[in-house]
Coordinates of C-alpha atoms in Angstrom, one line a residue:
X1389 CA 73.1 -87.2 -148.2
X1390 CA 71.5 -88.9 -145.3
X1391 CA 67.9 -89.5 -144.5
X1392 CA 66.6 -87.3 -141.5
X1393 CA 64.0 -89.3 -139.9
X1394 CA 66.4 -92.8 -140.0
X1395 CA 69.7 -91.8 -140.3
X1396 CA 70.2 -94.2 -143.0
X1397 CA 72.0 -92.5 -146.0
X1398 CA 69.3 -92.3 -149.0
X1399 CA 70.6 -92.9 -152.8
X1400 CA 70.0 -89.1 -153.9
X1401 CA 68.5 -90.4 -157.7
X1402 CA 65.9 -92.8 -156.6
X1403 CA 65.2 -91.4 -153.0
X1404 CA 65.4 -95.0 -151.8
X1405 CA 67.4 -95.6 -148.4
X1406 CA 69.6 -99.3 -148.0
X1407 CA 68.0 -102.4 -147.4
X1408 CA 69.1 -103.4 -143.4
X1409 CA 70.4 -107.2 -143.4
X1410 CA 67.2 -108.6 -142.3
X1411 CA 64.9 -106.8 -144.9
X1412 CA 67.5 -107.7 -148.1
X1413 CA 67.4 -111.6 -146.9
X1414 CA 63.3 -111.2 -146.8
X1415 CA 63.5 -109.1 -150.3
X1416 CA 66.3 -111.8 -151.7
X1417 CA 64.0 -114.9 -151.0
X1418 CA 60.9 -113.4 -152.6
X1419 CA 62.8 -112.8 -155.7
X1420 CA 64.3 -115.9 -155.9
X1421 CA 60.5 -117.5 -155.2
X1422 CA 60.0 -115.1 -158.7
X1423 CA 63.2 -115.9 -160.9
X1424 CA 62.3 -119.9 -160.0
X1425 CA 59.0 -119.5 -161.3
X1426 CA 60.2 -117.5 -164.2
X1427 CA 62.7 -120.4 -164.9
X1428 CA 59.6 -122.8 -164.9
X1429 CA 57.9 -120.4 -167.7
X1430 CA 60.4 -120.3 -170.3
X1431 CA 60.9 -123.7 -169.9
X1432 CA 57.6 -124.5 -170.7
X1433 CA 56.6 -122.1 -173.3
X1434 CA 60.1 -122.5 -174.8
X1435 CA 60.9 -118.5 -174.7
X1436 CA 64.2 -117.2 -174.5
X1437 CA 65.4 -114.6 -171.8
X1438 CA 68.4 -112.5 -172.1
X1439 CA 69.3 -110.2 -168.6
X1440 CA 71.9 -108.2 -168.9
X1441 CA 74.0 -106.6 -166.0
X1442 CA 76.0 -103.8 -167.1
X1443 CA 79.0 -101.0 -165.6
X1444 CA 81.6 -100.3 -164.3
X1445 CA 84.5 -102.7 -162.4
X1446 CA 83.8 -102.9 -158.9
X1447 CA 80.3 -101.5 -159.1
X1448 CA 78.8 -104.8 -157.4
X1449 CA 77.4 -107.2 -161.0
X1450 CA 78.7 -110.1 -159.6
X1451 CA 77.9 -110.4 -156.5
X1452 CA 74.2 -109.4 -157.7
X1453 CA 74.2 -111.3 -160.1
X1454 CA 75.4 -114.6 -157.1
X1455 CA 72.7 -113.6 -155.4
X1456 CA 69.9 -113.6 -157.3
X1457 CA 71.2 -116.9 -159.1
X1458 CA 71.9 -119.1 -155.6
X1459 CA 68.6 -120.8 -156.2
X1460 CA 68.0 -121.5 -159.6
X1461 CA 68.9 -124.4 -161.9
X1462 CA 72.6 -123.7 -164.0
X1463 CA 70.8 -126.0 -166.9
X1464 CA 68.4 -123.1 -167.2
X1465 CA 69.9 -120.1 -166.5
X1466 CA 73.6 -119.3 -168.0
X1467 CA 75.7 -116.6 -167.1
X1468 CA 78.1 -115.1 -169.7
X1469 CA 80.9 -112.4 -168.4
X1470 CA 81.3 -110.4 -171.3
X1471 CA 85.1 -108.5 -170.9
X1472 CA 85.8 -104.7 -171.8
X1473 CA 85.2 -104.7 -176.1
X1474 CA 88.4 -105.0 -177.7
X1475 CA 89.1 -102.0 -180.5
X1476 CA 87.2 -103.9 -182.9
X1477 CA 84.3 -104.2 -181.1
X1478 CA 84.5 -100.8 -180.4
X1479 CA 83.8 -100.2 -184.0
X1480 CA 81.6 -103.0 -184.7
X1481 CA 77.6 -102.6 -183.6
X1482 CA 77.5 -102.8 -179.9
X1483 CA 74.9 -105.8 -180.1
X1484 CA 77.0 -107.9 -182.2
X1485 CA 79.2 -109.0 -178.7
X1486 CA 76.4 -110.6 -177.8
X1487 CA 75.0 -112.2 -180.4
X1488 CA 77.4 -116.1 -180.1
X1489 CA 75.6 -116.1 -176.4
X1490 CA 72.2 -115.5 -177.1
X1491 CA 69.8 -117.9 -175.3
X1492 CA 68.4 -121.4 -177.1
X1493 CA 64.9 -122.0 -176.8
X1494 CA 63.9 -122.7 -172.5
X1495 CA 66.8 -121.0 -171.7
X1496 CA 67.9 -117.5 -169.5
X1497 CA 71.3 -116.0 -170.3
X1498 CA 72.6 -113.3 -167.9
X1499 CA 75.3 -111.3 -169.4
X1500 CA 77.9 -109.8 -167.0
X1501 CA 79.8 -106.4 -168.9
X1502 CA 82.1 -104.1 -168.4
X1503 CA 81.8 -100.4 -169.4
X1504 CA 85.1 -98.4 -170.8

């Protein structure tokens, strides 16, 4: 459906209409200003973050999850890319994937899944 004041197609759930190029660089560098802060937190207070990015192939987690990570330290933030759950997992507690990459102490894990 498209937006009739713009012309900018709007995402029907959220009534939200696309960033243009210029607007998603200005919305990109205030969030990394955020996430480098955050990174500064947990390190000092010793928390532990988990993120998790979750759906279907194709449906963009990477390259979000690229962008948001271009300006933060690797030694702080972790990204794990969590494959489709085998059979076992299937019948296991969906948590339990999860639980060999959770975060140590000053650390942020993002976890990259695939939904069946």
């Amino acid at each position: 459906m498209g937006n009739k004041k713009s012309g900018n197609p709007v995402d029907t759930a959220t009534k939200i209409a696309p960033l243009d190029n210029k607007a998603y660089e200005k919305a990109l560098r205030k969030l990394h200003v955020e996430l480098v802060k955050l990174q500064r937190w947990v390190v000092h207070k010793g928390l532990k973050v988990c993120i998790v990015f979750e759906g279907r192939d194709g449906a963009g987690k990477g390259g979000t999850i690229k962008a948001i990570t271009e300006r933060v330290s690797p030694r702080i933030f972790r990204v794990v890319a969590l494959p489709s759950p085998t059979e076992r997992e299937k019948s296991q507690l969906y948590f339990q994937r999860y639980i060999k990459h959770l975060p140590a102490a000053g650390e942020i894990v993002i976890f990259r899944s695939q939904l069946v």
